[in-house]
mmCIF file of C-alpha atoms and ligand atoms in Angstrom:
data_model
loop_
_atom_site.group_PDB
_atom_site.id
_atom_site.type_symbol
_atom_site.label_atom_id
_atom_site.label_comp_id
_atom_site.label_asym_id
_atom_site.label_seq_id
_atom_site.Cartn_x
_atom_site.Cartn_y
_atom_site.Cartn_z
ATOM 1 C CA MET A 1 -30.468 -13.623 -33.671
ATOM 2 C CA SER A 2 -33.533 -12.567 -35.632
ATOM 3 C CA GLY A 3 -34.303 -10.262 -32.694
ATOM 4 C CA ILE A 4 -31.008 -8.456 -33.274
ATOM 5 C CA LEU A 5 -31.704 -8.057 -37.006
ATOM 6 C CA GLU A 6 -35.045 -6.539 -36.093
ATOM 7 C CA ILE A 7 -33.389 -4.105 -33.679
ATOM 8 C CA ALA A 8 -30.810 -3.183 -36.327
ATOM 9 C CA ASN A 9 -33.489 -2.454 -38.907
ATOM 10 C CA ASN A 10 -34.751 0.386 -36.751
ATOM 11 C CA PHE A 11 -31.644 2.381 -37.715
ATOM 12 C CA GLN A 12 -31.017 4.303 -40.952
ATOM 13 C CA MET A 13 -28.688 1.730 -42.537
ATOM 14 C CA ASN A 14 -28.032 1.309 -46.209
ATOM 15 C CA GLY A 15 -30.102 -1.825 -46.917
ATOM 16 C CA ALA A 16 -31.654 -4.359 -44.585
ATOM 17 C CA ALA A 17 -29.771 -6.279 -41.903
ATOM 18 C CA VAL A 18 -29.051 -9.856 -42.981
ATOM 19 C CA ASP A 19 -26.366 -11.048 -40.648
ATOM 20 C CA THR A 20 -25.016 -10.306 -37.149
ATOM 21 C CA GLU A 21 -22.048 -11.364 -35.086
ATOM 22 C CA LYS A 22 -22.375 -11.097 -31.307
ATOM 23 C CA ASN A 23 -19.819 -10.416 -28.576
ATOM 24 C CA TYR A 24 -17.827 -8.293 -30.965
ATOM 25 C CA GLY A 25 -14.809 -6.707 -29.287
ATOM 26 C CA GLY A 26 -14.939 -8.266 -25.821
ATOM 27 C CA GLY A 27 -15.878 -5.213 -23.722
ATOM 28 C CA HIS A 28 -16.899 -5.662 -20.082
ATOM 29 C CA ILE A 29 -19.921 -3.335 -19.967
ATOM 30 C CA ASN A 30 -21.938 -2.923 -23.171
ATOM 31 C CA ASP A 31 -22.941 -5.640 -25.663
ATOM 32 C CA THR A 32 -21.522 -5.138 -29.137
ATOM 33 C CA PHE A 33 -22.806 -6.708 -32.375
ATOM 34 C CA LEU A 34 -21.459 -6.468 -35.892
ATOM 35 C CA VAL A 35 -24.293 -6.101 -38.397
ATOM 36 C CA ARG A 36 -24.147 -6.634 -42.171
ATOM 37 C CA THR A 37 -26.819 -5.445 -44.580
ATOM 38 C CA ASP A 38 -27.800 -6.949 -47.940
ATOM 39 C CA PRO A 39 -25.637 -4.527 -49.985
ATOM 40 C CA GLY A 40 -22.718 -5.708 -47.794
ATOM 41 C CA GLU A 41 -22.324 -2.648 -45.582
ATOM 42 C CA ARG A 42 -21.331 -3.168 -41.975
ATOM 43 C CA TYR A 43 -22.359 -1.418 -38.773
ATOM 44 C CA ILE A 44 -21.602 -1.621 -35.049
ATOM 45 C CA LEU A 45 -24.764 -2.095 -32.976
ATOM 46 C CA GLN A 46 -24.482 -1.730 -29.202
ATOM 47 C CA ARG A 47 -26.819 -2.386 -26.317
ATOM 48 C CA ILE A 48 -25.893 0.205 -23.718
ATOM 49 C CA ASN A 49 -25.656 -1.025 -20.143
ATOM 50 C CA THR A 50 -28.103 1.375 -18.549
ATOM 51 C CA SER A 51 -27.356 0.364 -14.980
ATOM 52 C CA VAL A 52 -23.831 1.683 -15.592
ATOM 53 C CA PHE A 53 -24.774 4.589 -17.881
ATOM 54 C CA LYS A 54 -27.796 6.084 -16.167
ATOM 55 C CA ASN A 55 -28.668 8.675 -18.791
ATOM 56 C CA ALA A 56 -28.076 7.230 -22.245
ATOM 57 C CA GLU A 57 -29.581 10.255 -24.043
ATOM 58 C CA ALA A 58 -27.117 12.610 -22.359
ATOM 59 C CA LEU A 59 -24.343 10.127 -23.077
ATOM 60 C CA MET A 60 -25.190 10.188 -26.782
ATOM 61 C CA ASP A 61 -25.266 13.994 -26.733
ATOM 62 C CA ASN A 62 -21.657 13.804 -25.469
ATOM 63 C CA VAL A 63 -20.701 11.386 -28.244
ATOM 64 C CA ILE A 64 -22.212 13.653 -30.912
ATOM 65 C CA LEU A 65 -20.529 16.766 -29.513
ATOM 66 C CA VAL A 66 -17.131 15.090 -29.291
ATOM 67 C CA THR A 67 -17.271 13.330 -32.661
ATOM 68 C CA ASP A 68 -18.485 16.475 -34.474
ATOM 69 C CA PHE A 69 -15.622 18.403 -32.895
ATOM 70 C CA ILE A 70 -13.065 15.743 -33.894
ATOM 71 C CA LYS A 71 -14.471 15.446 -37.432
ATOM 72 C CA ASP A 72 -13.996 19.151 -37.934
ATOM 73 C CA LYS A 73 -10.386 19.016 -36.702
ATOM 74 C CA VAL A 74 -9.501 15.865 -38.641
ATOM 75 C CA GLY A 75 -10.890 17.494 -41.793
ATOM 76 C CA ARG A 76 -8.763 20.580 -41.207
ATOM 77 C CA GLU A 77 -5.694 18.379 -40.656
ATOM 78 C CA GLY A 78 -6.290 16.868 -44.098
ATOM 79 C CA GLY A 79 -7.609 13.537 -42.790
ATOM 80 C CA ASP A 80 -10.842 11.719 -43.601
ATOM 81 C CA PRO A 81 -13.444 12.790 -41.008
ATOM 82 C CA LYS A 82 -15.480 9.638 -41.654
ATOM 83 C CA ARG A 83 -12.569 7.408 -40.737
ATOM 84 C CA GLY A 84 -10.998 9.566 -38.047
ATOM 85 C CA THR A 85 -13.741 9.087 -35.461
ATOM 86 C CA LEU A 86 -17.081 7.407 -34.842
ATOM 87 C CA SER A 87 -20.200 8.310 -36.858
ATOM 88 C CA VAL A 88 -23.554 7.791 -35.173
ATOM 89 C CA VAL A 89 -26.309 6.210 -37.285
ATOM 90 C CA LYS A 90 -29.680 7.660 -36.319
ATOM 91 C CA THR A 91 -32.850 5.640 -35.867
ATOM 92 C CA ARG A 92 -35.468 5.738 -38.618
ATOM 93 C CA ASP A 93 -37.326 8.351 -36.568
ATOM 94 C CA GLY A 94 -34.235 10.528 -36.276
ATOM 95 C CA LYS A 95 -33.098 9.694 -32.729
ATOM 96 C CA ASN A 96 -29.674 8.750 -31.399
ATOM 97 C CA LEU A 97 -31.049 5.746 -29.502
ATOM 98 C CA TYR A 98 -33.556 3.003 -30.076
ATOM 99 C CA ARG A 99 -35.407 1.956 -26.942
ATOM 100 C CA LYS A 100 -37.264 -1.317 -26.630
ATOM 101 C CA GLY A 101 -38.682 -1.916 -23.168
ATOM 102 C CA GLU A 102 -35.751 -1.611 -20.771
ATOM 103 C CA GLU A 103 -33.209 -2.011 -23.565
ATOM 104 C CA CYS A 104 -31.347 0.851 -25.115
ATOM 105 C CA TRP A 105 -29.501 0.534 -28.454
ATOM 106 C CA ARG A 106 -27.259 2.717 -30.627
ATOM 107 C CA MET A 107 -25.448 2.251 -33.894
ATOM 108 C CA TYR A 108 -22.214 3.437 -35.537
ATOM 109 C CA THR A 109 -21.018 3.023 -39.101
ATOM 110 C CA PHE A 110 -18.292 0.377 -39.265
ATOM 111 C CA ILE A 111 -14.921 1.893 -40.133
ATOM 112 C CA GLU A 112 -13.653 -0.532 -42.762
ATOM 113 C CA GLY A 113 -10.043 -1.477 -43.349
ATOM 114 C CA THR A 114 -9.171 -1.330 -39.658
ATOM 115 C CA VAL A 115 -7.903 -3.725 -37.002
ATOM 116 C CA THR A 116 -7.886 -3.732 -33.199
ATOM 117 C CA TYR A 117 -5.808 -5.774 -30.781
ATOM 118 C CA GLN A 118 -6.959 -7.409 -27.551
ATOM 119 C CA THR A 119 -3.444 -7.654 -26.114
ATOM 120 C CA CYS A 120 -0.245 -5.930 -27.042
ATOM 121 C CA GLU A 121 1.769 -7.979 -29.558
ATOM 122 C CA ASN A 122 4.733 -5.749 -30.270
ATOM 123 C CA GLN A 123 6.355 -2.380 -29.600
ATOM 124 C CA GLU A 124 5.303 -0.758 -32.896
ATOM 125 C CA GLN A 125 1.654 -1.445 -32.131
ATOM 126 C CA PHE A 126 1.883 0.036 -28.662
ATOM 127 C CA TYR A 127 3.755 3.071 -29.961
ATOM 128 C CA ALA A 128 0.969 3.627 -32.515
ATOM 129 C CA SER A 129 -1.673 3.400 -29.783
ATOM 130 C CA ALA A 130 0.220 6.006 -27.754
ATOM 131 C CA CYS A 131 0.157 8.329 -30.766
ATOM 132 C CA ALA A 132 -3.600 7.711 -31.031
ATOM 133 C CA PHE A 133 -4.353 8.669 -27.436
ATOM 134 C CA GLY A 134 -1.803 11.509 -27.350
ATOM 135 C CA HIS A 135 -3.346 12.906 -30.519
ATOM 136 C CA PHE A 136 -6.835 12.473 -29.065
ATOM 137 C CA GLN A 137 -5.749 14.539 -26.063
ATOM 138 C CA LYS A 138 -4.402 17.225 -28.380
ATOM 139 C CA LEU A 139 -7.524 17.245 -30.553
ATOM 140 C CA LEU A 140 -9.720 17.858 -27.515
ATOM 141 C CA ALA A 141 -7.439 20.388 -25.817
ATOM 142 C CA ASP A 142 -9.787 23.274 -26.686
ATOM 143 C CA PHE A 143 -13.043 21.342 -26.435
ATOM 144 C CA PRO A 144 -15.522 23.175 -24.161
ATOM 145 C CA ALA A 145 -15.505 20.823 -21.154
ATOM 146 C CA GLU A 146 -18.542 22.471 -19.565
ATOM 147 C CA THR A 147 -20.785 21.179 -22.381
ATOM 148 C CA LEU A 148 -20.123 17.567 -21.372
ATOM 149 C CA TYR A 149 -22.387 15.517 -19.139
ATOM 150 C CA GLU A 150 -20.476 13.440 -16.562
ATOM 151 C CA SER A 151 -21.514 9.977 -17.761
ATOM 152 C CA ILE A 152 -20.201 8.211 -14.638
ATOM 153 C CA PRO A 153 -19.575 10.536 -11.687
ATOM 154 C CA ASN A 154 -16.289 9.978 -9.816
ATOM 155 C CA PHE A 155 -15.204 7.522 -12.492
ATOM 156 C CA HIS A 156 -11.467 7.800 -11.796
ATOM 157 C CA ASN A 157 -11.769 9.228 -8.314
ATOM 158 C CA THR A 158 -9.539 6.611 -6.714
ATOM 159 C CA LYS A 159 -10.359 7.897 -3.230
ATOM 160 C CA SER A 160 -14.058 7.241 -3.702
ATOM 161 C CA ARG A 161 -13.260 3.912 -5.394
ATOM 162 C CA TYR A 162 -11.391 3.028 -2.194
ATOM 163 C CA LEU A 163 -14.489 3.778 -0.119
ATOM 164 C CA ASP A 164 -16.538 1.540 -2.449
ATOM 165 C CA PHE A 165 -13.987 -1.200 -1.852
ATOM 166 C CA GLU A 166 -14.174 -0.875 1.948
ATOM 167 C CA ALA A 167 -17.986 -0.942 1.766
ATOM 168 C CA ALA A 168 -17.813 -4.169 -0.255
ATOM 169 C CA VAL A 169 -15.447 -5.764 2.274
ATOM 170 C CA LYS A 170 -17.749 -4.757 5.109
ATOM 171 C CA ALA A 171 -20.907 -6.050 3.413
ATOM 172 C CA ASP A 172 -19.156 -9.216 2.197
ATOM 173 C CA ALA A 173 -22.309 -9.990 0.220
ATOM 174 C CA CYS A 174 -21.145 -13.419 -0.980
ATOM 175 C CA GLY A 175 -18.967 -14.472 1.943
ATOM 176 C CA ARG A 176 -15.833 -14.151 -0.205
ATOM 177 C CA ALA A 177 -13.782 -11.698 1.879
ATOM 178 C CA ALA A 178 -11.966 -14.308 3.986
ATOM 179 C CA SER A 179 -10.665 -16.058 0.885
ATOM 180 C CA VAL A 180 -9.134 -12.861 -0.515
ATOM 181 C CA ALA A 181 -7.486 -11.564 2.649
ATOM 182 C CA ALA A 182 -4.157 -11.095 0.836
ATOM 183 C CA GLU A 183 -5.742 -8.978 -1.919
ATOM 184 C CA ILE A 184 -7.659 -6.918 0.659
ATOM 185 C CA GLU A 185 -4.420 -6.258 2.522
ATOM 186 C CA PHE A 186 -2.726 -5.308 -0.750
ATOM 187 C CA VAL A 187 -5.308 -2.562 -1.233
ATOM 188 C CA ARG A 188 -5.385 -1.366 2.373
ATOM 189 C CA SER A 189 -1.619 -0.956 2.531
ATOM 190 C CA ARG A 190 -1.902 1.478 -0.399
ATOM 191 C CA LYS A 191 -4.714 3.631 0.994
ATOM 192 C CA ALA A 192 -2.508 6.742 1.229
ATOM 193 C CA PHE A 193 -1.228 6.183 -2.303
ATOM 194 C CA ALA A 194 -4.823 5.985 -3.593
ATOM 195 C CA ALA A 195 -5.353 9.625 -2.600
ATOM 196 C CA THR A 196 -2.303 11.150 -4.280
ATOM 197 C CA LEU A 197 -3.638 12.190 -7.685
ATOM 198 C CA VAL A 198 -7.111 13.191 -6.479
ATOM 199 C CA ASP A 199 -5.501 15.345 -3.776
ATOM 200 C CA MET A 200 -3.176 16.982 -6.309
ATOM 201 C CA GLN A 201 -6.107 17.765 -8.582
ATOM 202 C CA GLU A 202 -8.105 19.200 -5.671
ATOM 203 C CA ARG A 203 -5.138 21.374 -4.663
ATOM 204 C CA GLY A 204 -4.904 22.676 -8.222
ATOM 205 C CA ASP A 205 -1.586 20.912 -8.889
ATOM 206 C CA LEU A 206 -3.013 18.882 -11.768
ATOM 207 C CA PRO A 207 -5.457 20.398 -14.289
ATOM 208 C CA LEU A 208 -8.746 18.827 -15.338
ATOM 209 C CA ARG A 209 -8.836 18.232 -19.085
ATOM 210 C CA VAL A 210 -11.257 16.532 -21.436
ATOM 211 C CA THR A 211 -9.980 12.968 -21.351
ATOM 212 C CA HIS A 212 -11.051 9.582 -22.730
ATOM 213 C CA ASN A 213 -10.894 7.646 -19.448
ATOM 214 C CA ASP A 214 -10.877 4.150 -20.995
ATOM 215 C CA THR A 215 -7.666 4.144 -23.005
ATOM 216 C CA LYS A 216 -7.325 0.421 -23.582
ATOM 217 C CA LEU A 217 -5.441 -0.769 -26.623
ATOM 218 C CA ASN A 218 -8.655 -2.310 -27.993
ATOM 219 C CA ASN A 219 -10.233 1.134 -28.143
ATOM 220 C CA VAL A 220 -7.928 2.182 -30.988
ATOM 221 C CA LEU A 221 -8.652 1.341 -34.613
ATOM 222 C CA PHE A 222 -5.478 0.919 -36.670
ATOM 223 C CA ASP A 223 -5.321 1.189 -40.438
ATOM 224 C CA ARG A 224 -5.002 -2.391 -41.716
ATOM 225 C CA GLU A 225 -2.666 -1.320 -44.557
ATOM 226 C CA THR A 226 -0.309 1.099 -42.865
ATOM 227 C CA GLY A 227 -0.536 -0.032 -39.212
ATOM 228 C CA LYS A 228 -0.978 3.628 -38.242
ATOM 229 C CA HIS A 229 -3.617 4.728 -35.757
ATOM 230 C CA LEU A 230 -6.811 5.933 -37.332
ATOM 231 C CA ALA A 231 -9.506 6.452 -34.722
ATOM 232 C CA VAL A 232 -10.125 6.253 -31.005
ATOM 233 C CA VAL A 233 -13.450 4.558 -30.201
ATOM 234 C CA ASP A 234 -15.506 3.769 -27.087
ATOM 235 C CA LEU A 235 -16.267 7.394 -26.262
ATOM 236 C CA ASP A 236 -18.784 6.740 -23.463
ATOM 237 C CA THR A 237 -16.502 7.974 -20.714
ATOM 238 C CA VAL A 238 -15.126 11.092 -22.397
ATOM 239 C CA MET A 239 -15.374 13.536 -19.493
ATOM 240 C CA PRO A 240 -13.242 15.982 -17.580
ATOM 241 C CA GLY A 241 -10.373 13.974 -16.079
ATOM 242 C CA LEU A 242 -6.613 13.747 -15.630
ATOM 243 C CA SER A 243 -4.219 13.315 -18.554
ATOM 244 C CA VAL A 244 -2.008 11.132 -16.340
ATOM 245 C CA ASN A 245 -4.914 8.716 -15.936
ATOM 246 C CA ASP A 246 -5.387 8.414 -19.707
ATOM 247 C CA PHE A 247 -1.682 7.686 -20.003
ATOM 248 C CA GLY A 248 -1.878 5.328 -17.039
ATOM 249 C CA ASP A 249 -4.850 3.284 -18.181
ATOM 250 C CA SER A 250 -3.064 2.511 -21.458
ATOM 251 C CA ILE A 251 0.021 1.370 -19.561
ATOM 252 C CA ARG A 252 -2.116 -0.773 -17.275
ATOM 253 C CA PHE A 253 -3.602 -2.674 -20.188
ATOM 254 C CA GLY A 254 -0.834 -2.625 -22.748
ATOM 255 C CA ALA A 255 2.605 -2.485 -21.100
ATOM 256 C CA THR A 256 2.559 -6.256 -20.719
ATOM 257 C CA TYR A 257 2.262 -9.090 -23.203
ATOM 258 C CA ALA A 258 -0.263 -10.848 -20.949
ATOM 259 C CA ALA A 259 -4.035 -10.612 -21.126
ATOM 260 C CA GLU A 260 -5.922 -8.736 -18.423
ATOM 261 C CA ASP A 261 -7.356 -12.050 -17.170
ATOM 262 C CA GLU A 262 -4.250 -14.260 -17.478
ATOM 263 C CA THR A 263 -4.291 -16.879 -14.702
ATOM 264 C CA ASP A 264 -0.589 -17.747 -14.904
ATOM 265 C CA LEU A 265 0.895 -14.778 -13.089
ATOM 266 C CA SER A 266 4.432 -15.763 -14.085
ATOM 267 C CA ARG A 267 3.430 -14.520 -17.554
ATOM 268 C CA VAL A 268 2.160 -11.195 -16.270
ATOM 269 C CA ASN A 269 5.086 -8.808 -16.275
ATOM 270 C CA PHE A 270 5.383 -5.057 -16.620
ATOM 271 C CA GLU A 271 7.567 -4.471 -19.682
ATOM 272 C CA PRO A 272 9.689 -1.303 -19.389
ATOM 273 C CA GLU A 273 10.436 -1.249 -23.133
ATOM 274 C CA LEU A 274 6.694 -1.079 -23.846
ATOM 275 C CA PHE A 275 6.394 1.703 -21.258
ATOM 276 C CA GLU A 276 9.131 3.539 -23.129
ATOM 277 C CA CYS A 277 7.411 3.140 -26.531
ATOM 278 C CA TYR A 278 4.171 4.483 -25.116
ATOM 279 C CA THR A 279 5.866 7.394 -23.350
ATOM 280 C CA LYS A 280 7.643 8.368 -26.559
ATOM 281 C CA GLY A 281 4.447 8.235 -28.641
ATOM 282 C CA PHE A 282 2.221 9.957 -26.099
ATOM 283 C CA LEU A 283 4.606 12.801 -25.251
ATOM 284 C CA GLY A 284 5.491 13.162 -28.934
ATOM 285 C CA GLU A 285 1.849 14.003 -29.611
ATOM 286 C CA CYS A 286 0.771 15.974 -26.557
ATOM 287 C CA GLY A 287 3.927 16.630 -24.497
ATOM 288 C CA LEU A 288 3.923 20.344 -25.303
ATOM 289 C CA LEU A 289 0.448 20.630 -23.872
ATOM 290 C CA LEU A 290 1.222 19.067 -20.509
ATOM 291 C CA THR A 291 2.405 20.889 -17.406
ATOM 292 C CA GLU A 292 5.608 19.907 -15.580
ATOM 293 C CA ASN A 293 3.537 18.264 -12.844
ATOM 294 C CA GLU A 294 1.552 16.225 -15.352
ATOM 295 C CA LYS A 295 4.718 14.939 -16.999
ATOM 296 C CA LYS A 296 6.329 14.145 -13.643
ATOM 297 C CA MET A 297 3.267 12.228 -12.491
ATOM 298 C CA LEU A 298 2.898 9.987 -15.564
ATOM 299 C CA PRO A 299 4.456 6.957 -13.797
ATOM 300 C CA VAL A 300 2.102 7.540 -10.846
ATOM 301 C CA GLY A 301 -0.806 7.638 -13.321
ATOM 302 C CA ALA A 302 0.289 4.209 -14.569
ATOM 303 C CA MET A 303 0.457 2.770 -11.052
ATOM 304 C CA MET A 304 -2.794 4.492 -10.039
ATOM 305 C CA MET A 305 -4.895 3.239 -12.932
ATOM 306 C CA THR A 306 -3.566 -0.297 -12.510
ATOM 307 C CA PHE A 307 -4.180 -0.205 -8.772
ATOM 308 C CA GLU A 308 -7.635 1.343 -9.195
ATOM 309 C CA CYS A 309 -8.705 -1.169 -11.825
ATOM 310 C CA GLY A 310 -7.481 -4.106 -9.720
ATOM 311 C CA MET A 311 -9.363 -2.673 -6.750
ATOM 312 C CA ARG A 312 -12.514 -2.287 -8.888
ATOM 313 C CA PHE A 313 -12.264 -5.934 -10.018
ATOM 314 C CA LEU A 314 -11.810 -7.014 -6.388
ATOM 315 C CA THR A 315 -14.744 -4.870 -5.258
ATOM 316 C CA ASP A 316 -16.934 -6.442 -7.922
ATOM 317 C CA TYR A 317 -15.776 -9.925 -6.922
ATOM 318 C CA LEU A 318 -16.761 -9.151 -3.319
ATOM 319 C CA ASN A 319 -20.108 -7.726 -4.453
ATOM 320 C CA GLY A 320 -20.918 -10.902 -6.417
ATOM 321 C CA ASP A 321 -19.842 -9.878 -9.970
ATOM 322 C CA VAL A 322 -22.554 -7.334 -10.554
ATOM 323 C CA TYR A 323 -20.662 -4.737 -12.628
ATOM 324 C CA PHE A 324 -18.120 -6.280 -15.026
ATOM 325 C CA LYS A 325 -19.293 -9.113 -17.289
ATOM 326 C CA ILE A 326 -17.661 -12.384 -16.295
ATOM 327 C CA HIS A 327 -17.167 -15.471 -18.449
ATOM 328 C CA ARG A 328 -15.968 -17.954 -15.843
ATOM 329 C CA GLU A 329 -15.864 -18.500 -12.104
ATOM 330 C CA ASN A 330 -13.432 -16.168 -10.288
ATOM 331 C CA HIS A 331 -12.988 -14.105 -13.450
ATOM 332 C CA ASN A 332 -12.932 -10.807 -11.577
ATOM 333 C CA LEU A 333 -10.509 -12.222 -9.033
ATOM 334 C CA ASP A 334 -8.196 -13.396 -11.829
ATOM 335 C CA ARG A 335 -8.367 -9.920 -13.347
ATOM 336 C CA CYS A 336 -7.659 -8.331 -9.969
ATOM 337 C CA ARG A 337 -4.579 -10.495 -9.502
ATOM 338 C CA THR A 338 -3.030 -9.541 -12.842
ATOM 339 C CA GLN A 339 -3.474 -5.887 -11.979
ATOM 340 C CA PHE A 340 -1.887 -6.251 -8.551
ATOM 341 C CA LYS A 341 1.044 -8.179 -10.034
ATOM 342 C CA LEU A 342 1.580 -5.278 -12.453
ATOM 343 C CA VAL A 343 1.314 -2.728 -9.613
ATOM 344 C CA SER A 344 4.065 -4.569 -7.710
ATOM 345 C CA ASP A 345 6.245 -4.681 -10.816
ATOM 346 C CA MET A 346 5.710 -0.970 -11.458
ATOM 347 C CA GLU A 347 6.523 -0.092 -7.852
ATOM 348 C CA ALA A 348 9.828 -1.911 -8.279
ATOM 349 C CA ALA A 349 10.448 -0.145 -11.609
ATOM 350 C CA ARG A 350 9.470 3.350 -10.439
ATOM 351 C CA GLY A 351 12.973 4.806 -10.792
ATOM 352 C CA LEU A 352 13.282 3.419 -14.300
ATOM 353 C CA MET A 353 9.883 4.804 -15.295
ATOM 354 C CA ASP A 354 10.845 8.246 -13.970
ATOM 355 C CA SER A 355 14.049 8.244 -15.996
ATOM 356 C CA ILE A 356 12.225 7.125 -19.162
ATOM 357 C CA VAL A 357 9.701 9.959 -18.794
ATOM 358 C CA GLU A 358 12.537 12.449 -18.238
ATOM 359 C CA LYS A 359 14.220 11.245 -21.436
ATOM 360 C CA TYR A 360 11.204 12.231 -23.551
ATOM 361 C CA CYS A 361 10.365 15.525 -21.804
HETATM 362 P P1 ADP B 1 -16.983 -2.050 -25.654
HETATM 363 O O1 ADP B 1 -17.845 -1.172 -24.806
HETATM 364 O O2 ADP B 1 -17.490 -3.422 -25.766
HETATM 365 O O3 ADP B 1 -15.547 -1.969 -25.286
HETATM 366 P P2 ADP B 1 -16.342 -0.671 -28.136
HETATM 367 O O4 ADP B 1 -17.100 0.549 -28.511
HETATM 368 O O5 ADP B 1 -14.957 -0.513 -27.673
HETATM 369 O O6 ADP B 1 -17.220 -1.500 -27.108
HETATM 370 O O7 ADP B 1 -16.383 -1.642 -29.387
HETATM 371 C C1 ADP B 1 -15.898 -2.970 -29.322
HETATM 372 C C2 ADP B 1 -14.945 -3.247 -30.482
HETATM 373 O O8 ADP B 1 -15.625 -3.044 -31.710
HETATM 374 C C3 ADP B 1 -13.731 -2.333 -30.545
HETATM 375 O O9 ADP B 1 -12.660 -2.847 -29.790
HETATM 376 C C4 ADP B 1 -13.428 -2.345 -32.024
HETATM 377 O O10 ADP B 1 -12.682 -3.504 -32.354
HETATM 378 C C5 ADP B 1 -14.772 -2.488 -32.689
HETATM 379 N N1 ADP B 1 -15.370 -1.225 -33.134
HETATM 380 C C6 ADP B 1 -16.085 -0.358 -32.383
HETATM 381 N N2 ADP B 1 -16.552 0.655 -33.115
HETATM 382 C C7 ADP B 1 -16.124 0.427 -34.391
HETATM 383 C C8 ADP B 1 -16.320 1.095 -35.630
HETATM 384 N N3 ADP B 1 -17.057 2.191 -35.712
HETATM 385 N N4 ADP B 1 -15.731 0.569 -36.731
HETATM 386 C C9 ADP B 1 -15.001 -0.570 -36.669
HETATM 387 N N5 ADP B 1 -14.818 -1.254 -35.523
HETATM 388 C C10 ADP B 1 -15.364 -0.780 -34.397
HETATM 389 C C1 GN1 B 2 -14.464 -1.497 -18.744
HETATM 390 O O1 GN1 B 2 -16.242 -1.302 -21.315
HETATM 391 P P1 GN1 B 2 -14.803 -1.630 -21.381
HETATM 392 O O2 GN1 B 2 -14.541 -3.076 -21.387
HETATM 393 O O3 GN1 B 2 -14.110 -0.862 -22.500
HETATM 394 C C2 GN1 B 2 -14.562 -0.307 -17.793
HETATM 395 C C3 GN1 B 2 -13.207 0.368 -17.676
HETATM 396 C C4 GN1 B 2 -12.183 -0.638 -17.173
HETATM 397 C C5 GN1 B 2 -12.152 -1.803 -18.137
HETATM 398 C C6 GN1 B 2 -11.214 -2.888 -17.673
HETATM 399 C C7 GN1 B 2 -17.501 2.018 -18.111
HETATM 400 O O4 GN1 B 2 -14.156 -1.025 -20.033
HETATM 401 O O5 GN1 B 2 -13.285 1.432 -16.747
HETATM 402 O O6 GN1 B 2 -10.904 -0.046 -17.097
HETATM 403 O O7 GN1 B 2 -13.460 -2.384 -18.288
HETATM 404 N N1 GN1 B 2 -15.554 0.627 -18.298
HETATM 405 C C8 GN1 B 2 -16.508 1.136 -17.481
HETATM 406 O O8 GN1 B 2 -10.861 -3.690 -18.750
HETATM 407 O O9 GN1 B 2 -16.556 0.873 -16.283
HETATM 408 MG MG1 MG B 3 -13.974 -0.864 -25.906
#
């Protein structure tokens, strides 16, 4: 722990670090610590996973560009720029990152008076998260996309994710493929589906926008007092992408009352009323911005992101759990199974999802 305090003290905090809490937030890629200084101020300290994010300096340039842009807009909307988005704390020598050997660290001020949720607890919460991500989309509608570095190329290119999956099956690095034959078949029978959104984008039927690309419920900070959304965090994958995928990734994670790694699949159900809350909130914020095709394809975005994420968990399971952090045996397989259960539910509810989207268009 003293090592973490030492790392923290390399940043321009108010006071000296006295206390840290590890594993803050439960993300699968970076390591997050909560740091408290002697005057009682709090900060978020993160060790960036540099095998996932290959160029952390360029990544931080993205974060600064996006947060400066949002701060300006939030200020003009009458909000508090310091609470409406992340604020990077520089190192004592004025850099965005602190490097120690192979390790790479960054810090944000802690936005006080906020809460986040690891799973969806009620409809109001999910509606508020939809407003957060819809508003985020609107805020960045005129952001100059060409200034952004692509922090993970082909991040939501489901076609290339499919090829990664097939390569993992072929290599079968840990001899696990035979035991997940049903899951492999689940993916293979949806190969044509996997191409739909990428093909539409390549044909020019869906526009590239600046999107968040990791729109999980736990990436929204809510005001503790009012319950309203305050800020969208976890900006590492803000890149050009598809609005339907931002919508879809939220549905994947939040349109169920079950956790992403629930092992009792009878508890993992797609909840149409949560889908409706999210649709209402999201379209209420950014519906006017979206094209007819984007609106029509929102349910496909939900199925695609859930399918893609399940396939990514399965791929990582086959590769020997080298990408997502795991906390128990078969963790990635458990995660894969929840996603595939949700995909099946959504396929059965496709007509209902279409009619809900139509209602709010
Ligand atoms: P991860 O990569 O682990 O998902 P996040 O950037 O999403 O990391 O941070 C993890 C958690 O920390 C978030 O879910 C949120 O609860 C909290 N968090 C992140 N940044 C802040 C901040 N600036 N102020 C308050 N809480 C934050
Ligand atoms: C990862 O870092 P975290 O936990 O917010 C992943 C997302 C997945 C998500 C699944 C950079 O997000 O793409 O959807 O896990 N992030 C990266 O929960 O791969
Ligand atoms: Mg996060």
